[in-house]
JSON list of C-alpha atoms in Angstrom, two decimals:
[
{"chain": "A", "resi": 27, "resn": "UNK", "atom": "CA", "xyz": [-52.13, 15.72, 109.48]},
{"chain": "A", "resi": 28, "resn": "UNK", "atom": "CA", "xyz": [-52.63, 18.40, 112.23]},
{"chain": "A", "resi": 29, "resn": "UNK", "atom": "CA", "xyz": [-48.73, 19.56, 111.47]},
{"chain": "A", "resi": 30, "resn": "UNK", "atom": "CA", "xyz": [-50.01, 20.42, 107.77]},
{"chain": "A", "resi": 31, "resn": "UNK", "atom": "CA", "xyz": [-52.82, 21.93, 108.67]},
{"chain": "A", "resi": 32, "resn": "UNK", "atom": "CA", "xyz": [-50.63, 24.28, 110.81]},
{"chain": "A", "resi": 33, "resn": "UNK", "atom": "CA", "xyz": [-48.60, 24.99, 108.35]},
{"chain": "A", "resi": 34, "resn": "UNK", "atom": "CA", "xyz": [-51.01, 25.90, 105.85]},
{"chain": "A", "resi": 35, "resn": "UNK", "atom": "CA", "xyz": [-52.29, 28.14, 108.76]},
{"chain": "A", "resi": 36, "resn": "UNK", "atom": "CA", "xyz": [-48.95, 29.78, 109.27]},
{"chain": "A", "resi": 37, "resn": "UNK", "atom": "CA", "xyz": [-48.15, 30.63, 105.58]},
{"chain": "A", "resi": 38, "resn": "UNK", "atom": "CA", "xyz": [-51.43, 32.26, 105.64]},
{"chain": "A", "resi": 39, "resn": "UNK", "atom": "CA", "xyz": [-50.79, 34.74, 108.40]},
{"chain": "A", "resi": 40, "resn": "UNK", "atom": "CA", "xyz": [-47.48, 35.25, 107.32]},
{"chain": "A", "resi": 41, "resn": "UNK", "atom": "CA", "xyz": [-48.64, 35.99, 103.63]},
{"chain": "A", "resi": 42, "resn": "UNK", "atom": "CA", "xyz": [-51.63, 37.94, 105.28]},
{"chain": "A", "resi": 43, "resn": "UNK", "atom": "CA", "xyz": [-49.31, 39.85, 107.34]},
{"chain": "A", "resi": 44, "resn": "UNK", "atom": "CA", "xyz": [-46.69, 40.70, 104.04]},
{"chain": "A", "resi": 45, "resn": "UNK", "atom": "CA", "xyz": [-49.23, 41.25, 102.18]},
{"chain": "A", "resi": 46, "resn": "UNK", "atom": "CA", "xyz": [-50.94, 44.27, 105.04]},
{"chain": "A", "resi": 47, "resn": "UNK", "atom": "CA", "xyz": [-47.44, 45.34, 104.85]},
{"chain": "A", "resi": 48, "resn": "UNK", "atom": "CA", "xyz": [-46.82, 46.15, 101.63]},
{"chain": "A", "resi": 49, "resn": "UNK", "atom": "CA", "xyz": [-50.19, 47.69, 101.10]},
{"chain": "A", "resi": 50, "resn": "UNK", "atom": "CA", "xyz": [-48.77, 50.48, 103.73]},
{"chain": "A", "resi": 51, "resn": "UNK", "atom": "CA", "xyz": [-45.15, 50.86, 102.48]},
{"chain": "A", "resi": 52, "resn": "UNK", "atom": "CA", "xyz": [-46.85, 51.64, 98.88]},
{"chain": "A", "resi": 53, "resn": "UNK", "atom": "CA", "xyz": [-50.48, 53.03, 98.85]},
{"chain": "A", "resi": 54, "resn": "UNK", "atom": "CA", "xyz": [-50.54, 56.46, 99.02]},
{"chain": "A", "resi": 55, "resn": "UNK", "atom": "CA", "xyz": [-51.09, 58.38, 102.14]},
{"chain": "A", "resi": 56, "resn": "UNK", "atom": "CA", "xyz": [-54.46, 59.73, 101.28]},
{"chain": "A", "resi": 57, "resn": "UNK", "atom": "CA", "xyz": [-55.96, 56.73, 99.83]},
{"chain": "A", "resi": 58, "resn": "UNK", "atom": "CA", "xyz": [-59.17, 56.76, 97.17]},
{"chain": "A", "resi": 59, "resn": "UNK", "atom": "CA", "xyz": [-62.35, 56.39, 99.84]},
{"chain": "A", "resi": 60, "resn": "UNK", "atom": "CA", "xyz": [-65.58, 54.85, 98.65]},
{"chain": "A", "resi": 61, "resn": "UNK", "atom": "CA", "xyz": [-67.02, 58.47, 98.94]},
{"chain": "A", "resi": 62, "resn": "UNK", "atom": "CA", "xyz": [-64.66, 59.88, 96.17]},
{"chain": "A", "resi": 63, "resn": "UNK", "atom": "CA", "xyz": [-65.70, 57.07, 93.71]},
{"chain": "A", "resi": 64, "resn": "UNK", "atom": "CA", "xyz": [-69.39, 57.48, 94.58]},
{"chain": "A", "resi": 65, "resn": "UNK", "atom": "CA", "xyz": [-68.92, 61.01, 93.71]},
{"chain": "A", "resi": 66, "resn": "UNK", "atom": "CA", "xyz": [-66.85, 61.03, 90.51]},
{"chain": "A", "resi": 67, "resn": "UNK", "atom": "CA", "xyz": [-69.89, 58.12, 89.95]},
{"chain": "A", "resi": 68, "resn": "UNK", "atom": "CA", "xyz": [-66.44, 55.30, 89.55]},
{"chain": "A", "resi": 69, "resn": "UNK", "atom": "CA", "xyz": [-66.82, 51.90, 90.14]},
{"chain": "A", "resi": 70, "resn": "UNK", "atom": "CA", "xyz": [-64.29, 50.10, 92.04]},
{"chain": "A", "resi": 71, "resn": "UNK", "atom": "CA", "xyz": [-62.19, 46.88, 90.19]},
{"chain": "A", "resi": 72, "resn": "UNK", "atom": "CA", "xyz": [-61.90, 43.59, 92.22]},
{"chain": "A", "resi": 73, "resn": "UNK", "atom": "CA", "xyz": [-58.81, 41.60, 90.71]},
{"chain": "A", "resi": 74, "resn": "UNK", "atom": "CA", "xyz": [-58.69, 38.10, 91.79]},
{"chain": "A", "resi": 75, "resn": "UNK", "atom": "CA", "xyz": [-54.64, 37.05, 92.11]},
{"chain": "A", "resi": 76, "resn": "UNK", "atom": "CA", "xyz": [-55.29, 33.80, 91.94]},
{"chain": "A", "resi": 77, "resn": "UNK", "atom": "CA", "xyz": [-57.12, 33.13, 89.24]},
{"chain": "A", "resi": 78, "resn": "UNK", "atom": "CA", "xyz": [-57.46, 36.62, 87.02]},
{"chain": "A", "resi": 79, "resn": "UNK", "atom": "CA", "xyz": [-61.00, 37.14, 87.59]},
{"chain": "A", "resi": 80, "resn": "UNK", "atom": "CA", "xyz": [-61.91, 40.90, 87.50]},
{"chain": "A", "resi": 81, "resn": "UNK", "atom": "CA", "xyz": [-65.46, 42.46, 88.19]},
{"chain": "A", "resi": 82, "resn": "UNK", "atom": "CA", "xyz": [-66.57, 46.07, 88.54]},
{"chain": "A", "resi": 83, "resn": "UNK", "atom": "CA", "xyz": [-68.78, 46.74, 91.64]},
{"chain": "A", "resi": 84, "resn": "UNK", "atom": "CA", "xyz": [-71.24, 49.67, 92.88]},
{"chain": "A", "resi": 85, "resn": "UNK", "atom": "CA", "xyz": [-69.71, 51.34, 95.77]},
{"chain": "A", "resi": 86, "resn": "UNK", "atom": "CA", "xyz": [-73.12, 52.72, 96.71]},
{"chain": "A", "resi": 87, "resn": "UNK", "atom": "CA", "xyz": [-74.25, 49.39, 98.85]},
{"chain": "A", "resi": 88, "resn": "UNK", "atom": "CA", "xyz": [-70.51, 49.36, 100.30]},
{"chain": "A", "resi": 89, "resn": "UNK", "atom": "CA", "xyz": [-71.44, 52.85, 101.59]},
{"chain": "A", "resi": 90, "resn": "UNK", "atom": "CA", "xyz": [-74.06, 52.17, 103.06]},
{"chain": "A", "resi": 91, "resn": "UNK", "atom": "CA", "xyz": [-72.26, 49.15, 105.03]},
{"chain": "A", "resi": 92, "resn": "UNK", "atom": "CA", "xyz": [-68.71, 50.64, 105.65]},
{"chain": "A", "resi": 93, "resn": "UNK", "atom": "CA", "xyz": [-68.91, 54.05, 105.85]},
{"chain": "A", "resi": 94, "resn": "UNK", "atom": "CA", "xyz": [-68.01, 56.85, 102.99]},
{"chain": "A", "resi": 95, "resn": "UNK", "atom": "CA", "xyz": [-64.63, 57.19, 104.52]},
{"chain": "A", "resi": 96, "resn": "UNK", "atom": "CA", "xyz": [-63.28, 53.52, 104.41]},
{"chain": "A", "resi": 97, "resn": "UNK", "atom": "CA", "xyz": [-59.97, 53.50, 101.81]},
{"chain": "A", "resi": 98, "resn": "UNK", "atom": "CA", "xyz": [-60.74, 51.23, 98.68]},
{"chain": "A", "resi": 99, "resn": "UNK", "atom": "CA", "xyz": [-57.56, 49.64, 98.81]},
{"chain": "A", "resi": 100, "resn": "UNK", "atom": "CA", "xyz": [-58.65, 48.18, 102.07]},
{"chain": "A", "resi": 101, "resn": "UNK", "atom": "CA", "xyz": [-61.42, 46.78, 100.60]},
{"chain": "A", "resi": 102, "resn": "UNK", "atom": "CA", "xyz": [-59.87, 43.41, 99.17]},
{"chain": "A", "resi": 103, "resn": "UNK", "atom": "CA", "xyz": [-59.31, 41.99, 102.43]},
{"chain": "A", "resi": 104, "resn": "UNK", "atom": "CA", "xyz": [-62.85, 42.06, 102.94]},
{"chain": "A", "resi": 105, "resn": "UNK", "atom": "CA", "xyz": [-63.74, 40.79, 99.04]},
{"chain": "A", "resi": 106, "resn": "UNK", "atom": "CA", "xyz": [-63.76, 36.85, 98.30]},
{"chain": "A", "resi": 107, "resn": "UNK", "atom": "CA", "xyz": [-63.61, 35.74, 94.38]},
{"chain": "A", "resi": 108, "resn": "UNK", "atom": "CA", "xyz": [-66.66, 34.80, 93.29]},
{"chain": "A", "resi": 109, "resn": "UNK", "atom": "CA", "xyz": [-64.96, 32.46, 90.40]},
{"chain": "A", "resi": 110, "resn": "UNK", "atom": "CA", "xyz": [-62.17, 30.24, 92.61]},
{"chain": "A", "resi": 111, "resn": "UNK", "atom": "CA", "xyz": [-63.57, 31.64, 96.07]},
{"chain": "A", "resi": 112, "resn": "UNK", "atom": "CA", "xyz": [-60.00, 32.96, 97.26]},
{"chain": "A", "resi": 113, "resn": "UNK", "atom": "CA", "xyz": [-59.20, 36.05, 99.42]},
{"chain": "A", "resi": 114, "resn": "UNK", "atom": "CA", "xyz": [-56.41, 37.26, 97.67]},
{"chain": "A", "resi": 115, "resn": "UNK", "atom": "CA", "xyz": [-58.47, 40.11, 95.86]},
{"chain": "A", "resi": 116, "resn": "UNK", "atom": "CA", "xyz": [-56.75, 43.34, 95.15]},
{"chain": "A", "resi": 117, "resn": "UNK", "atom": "CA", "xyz": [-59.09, 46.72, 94.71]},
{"chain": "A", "resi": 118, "resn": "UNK", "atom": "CA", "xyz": [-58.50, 50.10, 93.09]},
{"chain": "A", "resi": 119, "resn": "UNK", "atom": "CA", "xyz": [-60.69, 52.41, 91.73]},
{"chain": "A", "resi": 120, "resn": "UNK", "atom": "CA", "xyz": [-61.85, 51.68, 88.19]},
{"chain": "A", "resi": 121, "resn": "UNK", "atom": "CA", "xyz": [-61.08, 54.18, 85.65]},
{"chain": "A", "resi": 122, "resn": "UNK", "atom": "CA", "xyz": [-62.80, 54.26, 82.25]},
{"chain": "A", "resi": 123, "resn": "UNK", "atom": "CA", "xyz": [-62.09, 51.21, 80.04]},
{"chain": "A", "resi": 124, "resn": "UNK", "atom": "CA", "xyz": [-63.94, 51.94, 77.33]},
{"chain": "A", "resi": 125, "resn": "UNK", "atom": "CA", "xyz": [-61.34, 51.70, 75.05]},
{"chain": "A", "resi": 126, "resn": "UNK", "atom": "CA", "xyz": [-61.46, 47.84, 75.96]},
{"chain": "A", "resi": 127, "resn": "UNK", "atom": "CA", "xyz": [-58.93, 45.61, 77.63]},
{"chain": "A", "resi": 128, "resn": "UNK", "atom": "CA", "xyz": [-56.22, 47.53, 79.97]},
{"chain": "A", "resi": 129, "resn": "UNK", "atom": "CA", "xyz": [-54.12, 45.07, 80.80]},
{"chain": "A", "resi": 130, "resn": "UNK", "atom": "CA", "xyz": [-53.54, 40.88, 80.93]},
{"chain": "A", "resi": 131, "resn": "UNK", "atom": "CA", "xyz": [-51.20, 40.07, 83.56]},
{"chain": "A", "resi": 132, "resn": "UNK", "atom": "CA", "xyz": [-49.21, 36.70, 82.50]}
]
C-alpha cells in the first residue's frame, strides 16, 4: 500500500514539474499581471483540466493578496476546482465572450 501511495506521489511531482516546464518554454516573456487585467477592468478564466469546469474571477481580492505584479498564468498552481476539487487549473486572462461559447475542448 505505501509503494502506491509513492507512486501516486511521484507522478505528481513529475507531472507538477512538466507541467512548470512547459508553462516557461511557452508563456510569453512578459506575461499578463493581475494589475493589467484590473486595469483594462478583465476578469481572469480558471479552466479546470480535469473536469471542464470554467469560472470567471475578480482579480481585485487577488491583488490585494498577491501583489499587482504576480503573472496570471502563475495563478493556476495556486487555484483548486471548486466542481471535482483538482489542482490542475489553467488561467489566462478572460477576454470578452459575449458573443457566447468560445470554445468546448473534447
Amino acid at each position: 500500500m505505501m509503494m502506491a501511495a509513492l507512486a501516486v506521489q511521484d507522478r505528481r511531482f513529475k507531472m507538477g514539474k512538466f507541467k512548470r516546464h512547459l508553462i516557461a518554454k511557452n508563456e510569453p516573456v512578459n506575461p499578463m499581471t493581475l494589475a493589467d487585467l484590473d486595469t483594462q477592468n478583465q476578469y481572469i478564466l480558471c479552466w479546470c483540466n480535469r473536469c471542464s469546469h470554467s469560472a470567471d474571477i475578480d482579480p481585485t481580492p487577488l491583488i490585494n493578496r498577491l501583489g499587482p505584479l504576480f503573472p496570471v498564468p502563475e495563478l493556476g498552481g495556486r487555484m483548486r476546482c471548486t466542481s471535482c476539487q483538482s489542482h490542475d487549473v489553467t488561467t489566462c486572462p478572460s477576454w470578452s465572450h459575449e458573443t457566447g461559447q468560445i470554445a468546448l475542448h473534447g
